Tab-separated table of C-alpha atoms in Angstrom:
chain	number	residue	atom	x	y	z
F	1	UNK	CA	-69.562	-171.565	6.723
F	2	UNK	CA	-70.792	-167.998	7.139
F	3	UNK	CA	-67.653	-167.185	9.126
F	4	UNK	CA	-65.624	-166.973	5.943
F	5	UNK	CA	-67.883	-164.499	4.350
F	6	UNK	CA	-68.029	-162.165	7.311
F	7	UNK	CA	-64.257	-162.243	7.546
F	8	UNK	CA	-64.064	-161.579	3.856
F	9	UNK	CA	-66.255	-158.517	4.244
F	10	UNK	CA	-64.137	-157.057	7.020
F	11	UNK	CA	-60.948	-157.669	5.134
F	12	UNK	CA	-62.434	-157.012	1.734
F	13	UNK	CA	-60.383	-153.957	0.957
F	14	UNK	CA	-56.959	-153.252	-0.396
F	15	UNK	CA	-55.125	-151.802	2.601
F	16	UNK	CA	-52.208	-149.359	2.373
F	17	UNK	CA	-49.959	-151.798	4.224
F	18	UNK	CA	-50.682	-154.525	1.666
F	19	UNK	CA	-50.036	-152.105	-1.169
F	20	UNK	CA	-46.686	-151.075	0.309
F	21	UNK	CA	-45.703	-154.725	0.788
F	22	UNK	CA	-46.557	-155.298	-2.864
F	23	UNK	CA	-44.419	-152.342	-3.942
F	24	UNK	CA	-41.539	-153.723	-1.852
F	25	UNK	CA	-41.839	-157.126	-3.500
F	26	UNK	CA	-41.966	-155.664	-7.008
F	27	UNK	CA	-38.902	-153.552	-6.197
F	28	UNK	CA	-36.991	-156.698	-5.245
F	29	UNK	CA	-37.966	-158.411	-8.511
F	30	UNK	CA	-36.973	-155.299	-10.484
F	31	UNK	CA	-33.638	-155.328	-8.653
F	32	UNK	CA	-33.041	-158.928	-9.778
F	33	UNK	CA	-33.633	-158.051	-13.433
F	34	UNK	CA	-31.553	-154.866	-13.183
F	35	UNK	CA	-28.630	-156.552	-11.444
F	36	UNK	CA	-28.481	-159.284	-14.090
F	37	UNK	CA	-28.465	-156.687	-16.877
F	38	UNK	CA	-25.835	-154.551	-15.141
F	39	UNK	CA	-23.735	-157.650	-14.455
F	40	UNK	CA	-23.908	-158.573	-18.124
F	41	UNK	CA	-22.940	-155.028	-19.086
F	42	UNK	CA	-19.828	-155.187	-16.899
F	43	UNK	CA	-18.737	-158.684	-17.899
F	44	UNK	CA	-19.658	-159.103	-21.518
F	45	UNK	CA	-17.194	-159.086	-24.380
F	46	UNK	CA	-17.146	-156.254	-26.878
F	47	UNK	CA	-16.221	-156.784	-30.510
F	48	UNK	CA	-13.127	-154.799	-31.581
F	49	UNK	CA	-14.675	-153.906	-34.900
F	50	UNK	CA	-18.344	-153.592	-35.635
F	51	UNK	CA	-19.993	-154.345	-38.923
F	52	UNK	CA	-23.387	-153.473	-40.296
F	53	UNK	CA	-23.864	-157.068	-41.303
F	54	UNK	CA	-23.814	-158.277	-37.708
F	55	UNK	CA	-26.600	-155.943	-36.706
F	56	UNK	CA	-28.718	-156.822	-39.719
F	57	UNK	CA	-32.207	-158.277	-39.152
F	58	UNK	CA	-32.114	-162.062	-39.044
F	59	UNK	CA	-34.040	-163.801	-41.791
F	60	UNK	CA	-32.384	-167.203	-41.868
F	61	UNK	CA	-29.321	-165.943	-43.736
F	62	UNK	CA	-31.160	-164.284	-46.610
F	63	UNK	CA	-30.849	-160.543	-47.178
F	64	UNK	CA	-33.860	-159.038	-45.376
F	65	UNK	CA	-36.254	-157.878	-48.082
F	66	UNK	CA	-38.560	-155.476	-46.210
F	67	UNK	CA	-39.259	-154.135	-42.732
F	68	UNK	CA	-41.575	-156.195	-40.532
F	69	UNK	CA	-43.634	-153.135	-39.654
F	70	UNK	CA	-46.272	-153.557	-42.332
F	71	UNK	CA	-50.022	-153.957	-42.194
F	72	UNK	CA	-51.137	-157.532	-42.284
F	73	UNK	CA	-54.234	-159.462	-41.469
F	74	UNK	CA	-54.399	-160.114	-37.725
F	75	UNK	CA	-56.495	-163.219	-37.958
F	76	UNK	CA	-57.956	-163.099	-34.535
F	77	UNK	CA	-59.812	-159.824	-34.242
F	78	UNK	CA	-63.108	-161.634	-33.644
F	79	UNK	CA	-61.393	-163.715	-30.981
F	80	UNK	CA	-60.151	-160.478	-29.419
F	81	UNK	CA	-63.735	-159.119	-29.365
F	82	UNK	CA	-64.949	-162.327	-27.750
F	83	UNK	CA	-62.139	-162.052	-25.234
F	84	UNK	CA	-63.270	-158.571	-24.226
F	85	UNK	CA	-66.845	-159.838	-23.741
F	86	UNK	CA	-65.855	-162.867	-21.700
F	87	UNK	CA	-63.261	-161.027	-19.664
F	88	UNK	CA	-65.794	-158.388	-18.666
F	89	UNK	CA	-68.132	-161.230	-17.818
F	90	UNK	CA	-65.452	-162.772	-15.593
F	91	UNK	CA	-64.745	-159.407	-13.961
F	92	UNK	CA	-68.473	-158.971	-13.198
F	93	UNK	CA	-68.924	-162.528	-11.930
F	94	UNK	CA	-65.828	-162.480	-9.676
F	95	UNK	CA	-67.439	-160.345	-6.926
F	96	UNK	CA	-70.429	-162.713	-6.884
F	97	UNK	CA	-67.964	-165.541	-6.222
F	98	UNK	CA	-67.191	-164.111	-2.772
F	99	UNK	CA	-70.805	-163.778	-1.646
F	100	UNK	CA	-72.421	-166.695	-3.458
F	101	UNK	CA	-73.684	-168.177	-0.182
F	102	UNK	CA	-75.273	-164.978	1.084
F	103	UNK	CA	-76.941	-164.045	-2.205
F	104	UNK	CA	-78.456	-167.495	-2.485
F	105	UNK	CA	-80.989	-168.268	-5.192
F	106	UNK	CA	-81.437	-164.628	-6.197
F	107	UNK	CA	-77.771	-164.344	-7.037
F	108	UNK	CA	-77.885	-167.590	-8.993
F	109	UNK	CA	-80.777	-166.294	-11.091
F	110	UNK	CA	-79.087	-162.964	-11.737
F	111	UNK	CA	-75.719	-164.409	-12.700
F	112	UNK	CA	-77.347	-167.312	-14.554
F	113	UNK	CA	-79.441	-165.075	-16.795
F	114	UNK	CA	-76.469	-162.787	-17.429
F	115	UNK	CA	-74.170	-165.655	-18.381
F	116	UNK	CA	-77.031	-167.310	-20.317
F	117	UNK	CA	-77.359	-164.294	-22.624
F	118	UNK	CA	-73.612	-164.301	-23.115
F	119	UNK	CA	-73.626	-167.983	-24.002
F	120	UNK	CA	-76.301	-167.292	-26.654
F	121	UNK	CA	-73.661	-165.096	-28.271
F	122	UNK	CA	-71.157	-167.922	-27.939
F	123	UNK	CA	-73.529	-170.339	-29.699
F	124	UNK	CA	-73.989	-167.750	-32.460
F	125	UNK	CA	-70.230	-167.411	-32.796
F	126	UNK	CA	-69.745	-171.167	-33.065
F	127	UNK	CA	-72.606	-171.488	-35.604
F	128	UNK	CA	-71.217	-168.653	-37.717
F	129	UNK	CA	-67.733	-170.150	-37.566
F	130	UNK	CA	-66.293	-166.826	-36.345
F	131	UNK	CA	-64.264	-168.614	-33.707
F	132	UNK	CA	-62.462	-170.771	-36.248
F	133	UNK	CA	-58.862	-169.850	-36.947
F	134	UNK	CA	-58.722	-169.244	-40.691
M	1	UNK	CA	-44.084	-148.328	6.425
M	2	UNK	CA	-43.866	-151.723	8.133
M	3	UNK	CA	-45.745	-153.149	5.161
M	4	UNK	CA	-43.037	-151.892	2.823
M	5	UNK	CA	-40.253	-153.386	4.942
M	6	UNK	CA	-42.221	-156.643	5.170
M	7	UNK	CA	-42.554	-156.735	1.375
M	8	UNK	CA	-38.861	-155.983	0.895
M	9	UNK	CA	-37.560	-158.560	3.381
M	10	UNK	CA	-39.963	-161.376	2.509
M	11	UNK	CA	-39.571	-160.446	-1.145
M	12	UNK	CA	-35.781	-160.793	-0.891
M	13	UNK	CA	-36.076	-164.278	0.649
M	14	UNK	CA	-38.867	-165.529	-1.643
M	15	UNK	CA	-37.255	-164.153	-4.815
M	16	UNK	CA	-33.858	-165.631	-3.898
M	17	UNK	CA	-35.395	-169.057	-3.324
M	18	UNK	CA	-37.429	-168.769	-6.544
M	19	UNK	CA	-34.337	-167.909	-8.582
M	20	UNK	CA	-32.312	-170.744	-7.059
M	21	UNK	CA	-35.080	-173.269	-7.664
M	22	UNK	CA	-35.500	-171.993	-11.218
M	23	UNK	CA	-31.773	-172.348	-11.932
M	24	UNK	CA	-31.586	-175.892	-10.643
M	25	UNK	CA	-34.865	-176.850	-12.261
M	26	UNK	CA	-33.057	-176.222	-15.562
M	27	UNK	CA	-30.582	-178.931	-14.600
M	28	UNK	CA	-33.412	-181.193	-13.435
M	29	UNK	CA	-35.335	-180.688	-16.659
M	30	UNK	CA	-32.321	-181.425	-18.838
M	31	UNK	CA	-31.558	-184.573	-16.871
M	32	UNK	CA	-35.193	-185.702	-16.991
M	33	UNK	CA	-35.494	-185.004	-20.714
M	34	UNK	CA	-32.233	-186.828	-21.348
M	35	UNK	CA	-33.371	-189.907	-19.425
M	36	UNK	CA	-36.681	-189.895	-21.267
M	37	UNK	CA	-34.734	-189.926	-24.538
M	38	UNK	CA	-32.075	-192.466	-23.454
M	39	UNK	CA	-29.374	-189.837	-23.122
M	40	UNK	CA	-27.279	-188.736	-20.173
M	41	UNK	CA	-27.777	-184.983	-20.258
M	42	UNK	CA	-25.209	-182.657	-18.661
M	43	UNK	CA	-22.449	-184.619	-16.910
M	44	UNK	CA	-19.292	-182.511	-16.994
M	45	UNK	CA	-19.791	-179.516	-14.688
M	46	UNK	CA	-19.872	-180.692	-11.070
M	47	UNK	CA	-21.200	-184.051	-9.856
M	48	UNK	CA	-23.770	-185.335	-12.385
M	49	UNK	CA	-23.573	-181.931	-14.056
M	50	UNK	CA	-25.464	-180.197	-11.260
M	51	UNK	CA	-23.437	-176.995	-11.609
M	52	UNK	CA	-24.424	-176.699	-15.279
M	53	UNK	CA	-26.950	-173.851	-14.673
M	54	UNK	CA	-24.250	-171.767	-12.986
M	55	UNK	CA	-21.924	-172.354	-15.922
M	56	UNK	CA	-24.760	-171.357	-18.265
M	57	UNK	CA	-25.397	-168.101	-16.406
M	58	UNK	CA	-21.674	-167.244	-16.421
M	59	UNK	CA	-21.543	-167.918	-20.147
M	60	UNK	CA	-24.624	-165.821	-20.868
M	61	UNK	CA	-23.205	-162.925	-18.826
M	62	UNK	CA	-20.186	-162.784	-21.153
M	63	UNK	CA	-22.082	-162.854	-24.446
M	64	UNK	CA	-21.871	-159.877	-26.762
M	65	UNK	CA	-24.947	-157.689	-26.805
M	66	UNK	CA	-26.361	-157.174	-30.302
M	67	UNK	CA	-29.263	-154.815	-30.971
M	68	UNK	CA	-30.450	-154.972	-34.593
M	69	UNK	CA	-30.000	-151.698	-36.479
M	70	UNK	CA	-33.625	-151.562	-37.570
M	71	UNK	CA	-35.067	-152.431	-34.161
M	72	UNK	CA	-36.765	-149.988	-31.801
M	73	UNK	CA	-33.873	-149.981	-29.318
M	74	UNK	CA	-35.756	-148.564	-26.300
M	75	UNK	CA	-38.607	-151.080	-26.400
M	76	UNK	CA	-36.208	-153.827	-27.416
M	77	UNK	CA	-34.141	-153.288	-24.258
M	78	UNK	CA	-37.121	-152.642	-22.007
M	79	UNK	CA	-39.056	-155.827	-22.780
M	80	UNK	CA	-36.837	-158.487	-21.082
M	81	UNK	CA	-36.649	-156.904	-17.604
M	82	UNK	CA	-40.399	-156.155	-17.685
M	83	UNK	CA	-41.063	-159.805	-18.527
M	84	UNK	CA	-39.013	-160.916	-15.511
M	85	UNK	CA	-40.649	-158.438	-13.121
M	86	UNK	CA	-44.138	-159.571	-14.222
M	87	UNK	CA	-43.246	-163.240	-13.862
M	88	UNK	CA	-41.735	-162.845	-10.392
M	89	UNK	CA	-44.338	-160.297	-9.317
M	90	UNK	CA	-47.109	-162.914	-9.342
M	91	UNK	CA	-45.388	-164.616	-6.393
M	92	UNK	CA	-46.106	-161.602	-4.143
M	93	UNK	CA	-49.639	-162.770	-3.310
M	94	UNK	CA	-48.872	-166.496	-3.032
M	95	UNK	CA	-48.843	-167.741	0.577
M	96	UNK	CA	-46.227	-170.462	1.037
M	97	UNK	CA	-47.294	-170.908	4.661
M	98	UNK	CA	-49.636	-168.885	6.931
M	99	UNK	CA	-46.739	-166.536	7.674
M	100	UNK	CA	-44.433	-166.813	4.651
M	101	UNK	CA	-46.195	-164.468	2.261
M	102	UNK	CA	-45.021	-161.116	0.933
M	103	UNK	CA	-48.462	-159.498	0.610
M	104	UNK	CA	-51.520	-161.646	1.355
M	105	UNK	CA	-53.829	-159.386	-0.651
M	106	UNK	CA	-57.574	-159.526	-0.110
M	107	UNK	CA	-57.875	-159.576	-3.880
M	108	UNK	CA	-55.090	-162.145	-4.192
M	109	UNK	CA	-56.684	-164.297	-6.902
M	110	UNK	CA	-57.519	-161.225	-8.969
M	111	UNK	CA	-53.981	-159.863	-8.551
M	112	UNK	CA	-52.370	-163.157	-9.554
M	113	UNK	CA	-54.552	-163.425	-12.664
M	114	UNK	CA	-54.020	-159.785	-13.611
M	115	UNK	CA	-50.225	-159.804	-13.356
M	116	UNK	CA	-50.136	-163.225	-15.007
M	117	UNK	CA	-52.092	-161.780	-17.927
M	118	UNK	CA	-49.779	-158.767	-18.217
M	119	UNK	CA	-46.813	-161.058	-18.964
M	120	UNK	CA	-47.908	-161.227	-22.596
M	121	UNK	CA	-47.282	-157.494	-23.064
M	122	UNK	CA	-43.456	-157.618	-22.828
M	123	UNK	CA	-43.536	-160.655	-25.124
M	124	UNK	CA	-45.488	-158.776	-27.762
M	125	UNK	CA	-43.381	-155.651	-27.205
M	126	UNK	CA	-40.272	-157.720	-27.922
M	127	UNK	CA	-41.834	-159.161	-31.062
M	128	UNK	CA	-42.796	-155.728	-32.326
M	129	UNK	CA	-39.603	-153.918	-31.325
M	130	UNK	CA	-37.337	-156.487	-33.032
M	131	UNK	CA	-38.634	-155.402	-36.460
M	132	UNK	CA	-38.220	-159.012	-37.502
M	133	UNK	CA	-40.970	-160.931	-39.263
M	134	UNK	CA	-40.418	-164.116	-37.304
M	135	UNK	CA	-40.439	-162.262	-34.003
M	136	UNK	CA	-43.542	-160.281	-34.919
M	137	UNK	CA	-45.441	-163.415	-35.916
M	138	UNK	CA	-44.387	-165.018	-32.645
M	139	UNK	CA	-45.642	-161.997	-30.735
M	140	UNK	CA	-48.980	-162.027	-32.558
M	141	UNK	CA	-49.427	-165.700	-31.798
M	142	UNK	CA	-48.569	-165.116	-28.146
M	143	UNK	CA	-51.238	-162.422	-27.900
M	144	UNK	CA	-53.913	-164.543	-29.601
M	145	UNK	CA	-53.121	-167.451	-27.324
M	146	UNK	CA	-52.979	-165.489	-24.070
M	147	UNK	CA	-56.123	-163.590	-24.906
M	148	UNK	CA	-58.018	-166.817	-25.551
M	149	UNK	CA	-56.759	-168.836	-22.603
M	150	UNK	CA	-57.235	-165.949	-20.195
M	151	UNK	CA	-60.983	-166.703	-20.139
M	152	UNK	CA	-60.844	-170.373	-19.002
M	153	UNK	CA	-58.004	-169.467	-16.604
M	154	UNK	CA	-60.057	-166.815	-14.818
M	155	UNK	CA	-63.205	-168.964	-14.755
M	156	UNK	CA	-61.341	-172.025	-13.440
M	157	UNK	CA	-59.768	-169.900	-10.700
M	158	UNK	CA	-63.265	-168.637	-9.877
M	159	UNK	CA	-64.347	-172.129	-8.756
M	160	UNK	CA	-62.186	-172.188	-5.578
M	161	UNK	CA	-63.151	-168.561	-4.954
M	162	UNK	CA	-66.845	-169.510	-4.985
M	163	UNK	CA	-66.284	-172.615	-2.852
M	164	UNK	CA	-64.197	-170.802	-0.227
M	165	UNK	CA	-66.058	-167.488	-0.451
M	166	UNK	CA	-62.897	-165.389	-0.517
M	167	UNK	CA	-60.395	-164.047	-3.014
M	168	UNK	CA	-57.584	-164.025	-0.459
M	169	UNK	CA	-55.401	-167.001	-1.372
M	170	UNK	CA	-54.482	-167.526	2.277
M	171	UNK	CA	-58.184	-167.816	3.173
M	172	UNK	CA	-58.774	-170.268	0.314
M	173	UNK	CA	-55.955	-172.497	1.596
M	174	UNK	CA	-57.247	-172.181	5.180
M	175	UNK	CA	-60.742	-173.197	3.998
M	176	UNK	CA	-59.294	-176.310	2.351
M	177	UNK	CA	-57.300	-176.998	5.506
M	178	UNK	CA	-60.510	-176.802	7.582
M	179	UNK	CA	-62.615	-178.834	5.140
M	180	UNK	CA	-61.196	-180.685	2.147
M	181	UNK	CA	-58.736	-179.976	-0.606
M	182	UNK	CA	-60.815	-178.837	-3.569
M	183	UNK	CA	-59.258	-181.510	-5.719
M	184	UNK	CA	-60.558	-184.135	-3.237
M	185	UNK	CA	-64.008	-182.723	-2.463
M	186	UNK	CA	-66.144	-181.691	-4.270
M	187	UNK	CA	-63.955	-183.559	-6.743
M	188	UNK	CA	-66.415	-183.260	-9.651
M	189	UNK	CA	-65.770	-179.497	-9.456
M	190	UNK	CA	-62.222	-179.512	-8.179
M	191	UNK	CA	-60.610	-181.942	-10.608
M	192	UNK	CA	-61.970	-180.482	-13.874
M	193	UNK	CA	-61.291	-176.938	-12.658
M	194	UNK	CA	-57.750	-177.959	-11.718
M	195	UNK	CA	-57.172	-179.546	-15.138
M	196	UNK	CA	-58.527	-176.493	-16.983
M	197	UNK	CA	-56.460	-174.192	-14.772
M	198	UNK	CA	-53.264	-176.120	-15.478
M	199	UNK	CA	-53.944	-176.264	-19.233
M	200	UNK	CA	-54.714	-172.554	-19.441
M	201	UNK	CA	-51.697	-171.760	-17.309
M	202	UNK	CA	-49.449	-173.772	-19.647
M	203	UNK	CA	-50.868	-171.790	-22.541
M	204	UNK	CA	-50.288	-168.496	-20.722
M	205	UNK	CA	-46.682	-169.424	-20.025
M	206	UNK	CA	-46.251	-170.510	-23.673
M	207	UNK	CA	-45.108	-173.984	-22.683
M	208	UNK	CA	-45.410	-177.176	-24.702
M	209	UNK	CA	-47.952	-178.302	-25.900
M	210	UNK	CA	-48.870	-174.638	-26.311
M	211	UNK	CA	-45.502	-173.156	-27.293
M	212	UNK	CA	-46.700	-172.041	-30.724
M	213	UNK	CA	-45.302	-168.488	-30.238
M	214	UNK	CA	-41.751	-169.799	-30.256
M	215	UNK	CA	-42.256	-172.866	-32.465
M	216	UNK	CA	-38.607	-173.310	-33.361
M	217	UNK	CA	-39.334	-175.338	-36.457
M	218	UNK	CA	-41.321	-172.481	-38.030
M	219	UNK	CA	-40.311	-169.246	-36.327
M	220	UNK	CA	-36.620	-169.833	-35.436
M	221	UNK	CA	-37.105	-168.706	-31.825
M	222	UNK	CA	-40.230	-166.544	-32.059
M	223	UNK	CA	-39.956	-163.285	-30.146
M	224	UNK	CA	-36.473	-164.082	-28.857
M	225	UNK	CA	-35.001	-164.447	-32.366
M	226	UNK	CA	-33.036	-161.182	-32.230
M	227	UNK	CA	-32.046	-161.352	-28.568
M	228	UNK	CA	-28.561	-162.263	-27.397
M	229	UNK	CA	-26.844	-162.941	-24.078
M	230	UNK	CA	-28.481	-161.836	-20.858
M	231	UNK	CA	-31.533	-160.290	-22.536
M	232	UNK	CA	-32.351	-163.630	-24.109
M	233	UNK	CA	-31.707	-165.297	-20.755
M	234	UNK	CA	-34.171	-162.959	-19.044
M	235	UNK	CA	-36.974	-164.104	-21.372
M	236	UNK	CA	-36.010	-167.690	-20.774
M	237	UNK	CA	-35.973	-167.099	-17.039
M	238	UNK	CA	-39.311	-165.313	-17.132
M	239	UNK	CA	-40.891	-168.343	-18.797
M	240	UNK	CA	-39.543	-170.746	-16.176
M	241	UNK	CA	-40.384	-168.510	-13.239
M	242	UNK	CA	-43.876	-168.002	-14.639
M	243	UNK	CA	-44.409	-171.766	-14.796
M	244	UNK	CA	-42.990	-172.266	-11.298
M	245	UNK	CA	-45.098	-169.528	-9.720
M	246	UNK	CA	-48.201	-170.680	-11.582
M	247	UNK	CA	-47.603	-174.182	-10.172
M	248	UNK	CA	-47.501	-172.610	-6.713
M	249	UNK	CA	-50.790	-170.799	-7.394
M	250	UNK	CA	-52.424	-174.010	-8.605
M	251	UNK	CA	-51.154	-175.858	-5.515
M	252	UNK	CA	-52.628	-173.200	-3.248
M	253	UNK	CA	-55.973	-172.967	-5.044
M	254	UNK	CA	-56.668	-176.658	-5.595
M	255	UNK	CA	-54.170	-178.879	-3.758
M	256	UNK	CA	-54.561	-177.436	-0.277
M	257	UNK	CA	-51.387	-175.325	-0.198
M	258	UNK	CA	-49.541	-175.735	3.094
M	259	UNK	CA	-52.057	-178.257	4.472
M	260	UNK	CA	-50.584	-181.734	4.877
M	261	UNK	CA	-53.768	-183.788	5.180
M	262	UNK	CA	-53.364	-185.990	8.271
M	263	UNK	CA	-49.875	-184.576	8.904
M	264	UNK	CA	-48.785	-181.318	10.486
M	265	UNK	CA	-49.274	-178.418	8.053
M	266	UNK	CA	-46.263	-176.408	7.039
M	267	UNK	CA	-44.174	-174.682	4.435
M	268	UNK	CA	-42.678	-177.969	3.241
M	269	UNK	CA	-46.054	-179.227	1.949
M	270	UNK	CA	-46.497	-176.168	-0.239
M	271	UNK	CA	-42.946	-176.535	-1.572
M	272	UNK	CA	-43.422	-180.258	-2.221
M	273	UNK	CA	-46.737	-179.797	-4.030
M	274	UNK	CA	-45.370	-176.965	-6.149
M	275	UNK	CA	-42.297	-178.949	-7.151
M	276	UNK	CA	-44.332	-182.070	-7.953
M	277	UNK	CA	-46.671	-180.077	-10.150
M	278	UNK	CA	-43.710	-178.330	-11.770
M	279	UNK	CA	-42.024	-181.680	-12.486
M	280	UNK	CA	-45.327	-182.942	-13.921
M	281	UNK	CA	-45.309	-180.016	-16.323
M	282	UNK	CA	-41.819	-181.026	-17.463
M	283	UNK	CA	-43.112	-184.513	-18.032
M	284	UNK	CA	-45.876	-183.089	-20.237
M	285	UNK	CA	-43.338	-180.937	-22.006
M	286	UNK	CA	-41.138	-183.836	-23.019
M	287	UNK	CA	-44.020	-186.158	-23.872
M	288	UNK	CA	-46.449	-184.165	-25.980
M	289	UNK	CA	-46.188	-182.546	-29.389
M	290	UNK	CA	-47.032	-178.985	-30.213
M	291	UNK	CA	-50.597	-178.049	-31.166
M	292	UNK	CA	-51.413	-176.188	-34.371
M	293	UNK	CA	-52.813	-172.681	-33.963
M	294	UNK	CA	-56.309	-173.617	-35.138
M	295	UNK	CA	-56.393	-176.673	-32.862
M	296	UNK	CA	-55.319	-174.483	-29.975
M	297	UNK	CA	-58.089	-171.980	-30.628
M	298	UNK	CA	-60.695	-174.671	-31.103
M	299	UNK	CA	-59.736	-176.398	-27.856
M	300	UNK	CA	-60.096	-173.125	-25.997
M	301	UNK	CA	-63.257	-171.593	-27.437
M	302	UNK	CA	-65.206	-174.742	-28.195
M	303	UNK	CA	-64.423	-176.846	-25.165
M	304	UNK	CA	-62.595	-175.054	-22.353
M	305	UNK	CA	-64.682	-171.854	-22.248
M	306	UNK	CA	-68.125	-173.528	-22.098
M	307	UNK	CA	-66.952	-176.222	-19.684
M	308	UNK	CA	-65.379	-173.683	-17.340
M	309	UNK	CA	-68.585	-171.624	-17.401
M	310	UNK	CA	-70.556	-174.784	-16.624
M	311	UNK	CA	-68.155	-175.464	-13.734
M	312	UNK	CA	-68.658	-171.975	-12.319
M	313	UNK	CA	-72.437	-172.378	-12.553
M	314	UNK	CA	-72.309	-175.804	-10.882
M	315	UNK	CA	-70.062	-174.421	-8.138
M	316	UNK	CA	-72.617	-171.665	-7.510
M	317	UNK	CA	-75.494	-174.145	-7.319
M	318	UNK	CA	-73.422	-176.438	-5.078
M	319	UNK	CA	-72.568	-173.661	-2.644
M	320	UNK	CA	-76.126	-172.322	-2.475
M	321	UNK	CA	-77.972	-175.647	-2.140
M	322	UNK	CA	-75.500	-178.087	-0.583
M	323	UNK	CA	-72.572	-176.532	1.218
């Protein structure tokens, strides 16, 4: 059981070789996207005449009445705040996940109290109805 | 430098296979959907229509490229390739066998979750850059959904990390190979975590029953409304690749990856598990209806978040006191 942890500690860093392999992989995936776009550019048809109407914004056939870039109520800003809280929580709990065994009961208490406080906030949010989509 | 060459060569092989599987999964999905609805599906191109995806790609390559006059052209053109790179990029850290892996990162789980979460950015960029109300609404919905389901996704993925004591996906699979698949034991942790992971992953990939961002009955095609030809196809491809790669991640984290139980372990087990899971997702797609936005949010924040936190806590207690 402990074997895994000790291995994890030795390997627990982002090596240059791994990073380079990652860059290589991402380059290949970028090449796929680029080659498809270039292929489309070479092969696609071009209209002989262009009209403004064709490049008009699509609104189901109606004449577009206003730009879409206006201020409107983003209904989920409280959800976004909650997301930030819980995502930070996840980011802080993740490292504990690797060394749960070694930290033992102490780690459980620490993480438990931390998450417990957070869940108090969750209960408040549910009670207040802030997490309802209105 | 050898790392770079390794990434390039393995990347070329893995990406080629991914693209091929994705293309033919389109045929498979259309056939499956057709059978489920008492239709035949594609039949004309090749035997049983199996060459249909190739015909589709050739058609999409020829389509005229239309950029709306009022759109932000730079962002509009940038979003589709970024979406594809993010979707494929997740596969870098997924081990298909002990040796077939592009970059078996020590922070593999974190990397997979991070890049998976980034995929919403090109979607929102497309919605914003189109300067189209339908597209913008689709983009906003995609952000709300991804932001919410990110939390149960990360917490569900944390359960195998706690049980195996490593964030390297290869080590997690090896641990399951040495002990038990997490979905088999401890099943009271593995099965719920697996279910939450798959649900959250469906929501992240905007698939039915969570495809509210592109709800075609309300938003035409959501963020892809203004896209034509290959740029539209890239978004479509990104969605399929995302689902496929996420199935691979779920297979590795919960279903034992390349381990074959009593049989010899190998690449084929990982491929089989991934494809079975992928096909299961199609089944869900053609069976269920779409959720409403408020139902989606309620499911996530009321039920999935607290239950995934409870799972993480139980996994911690289990590891400390039992195993």
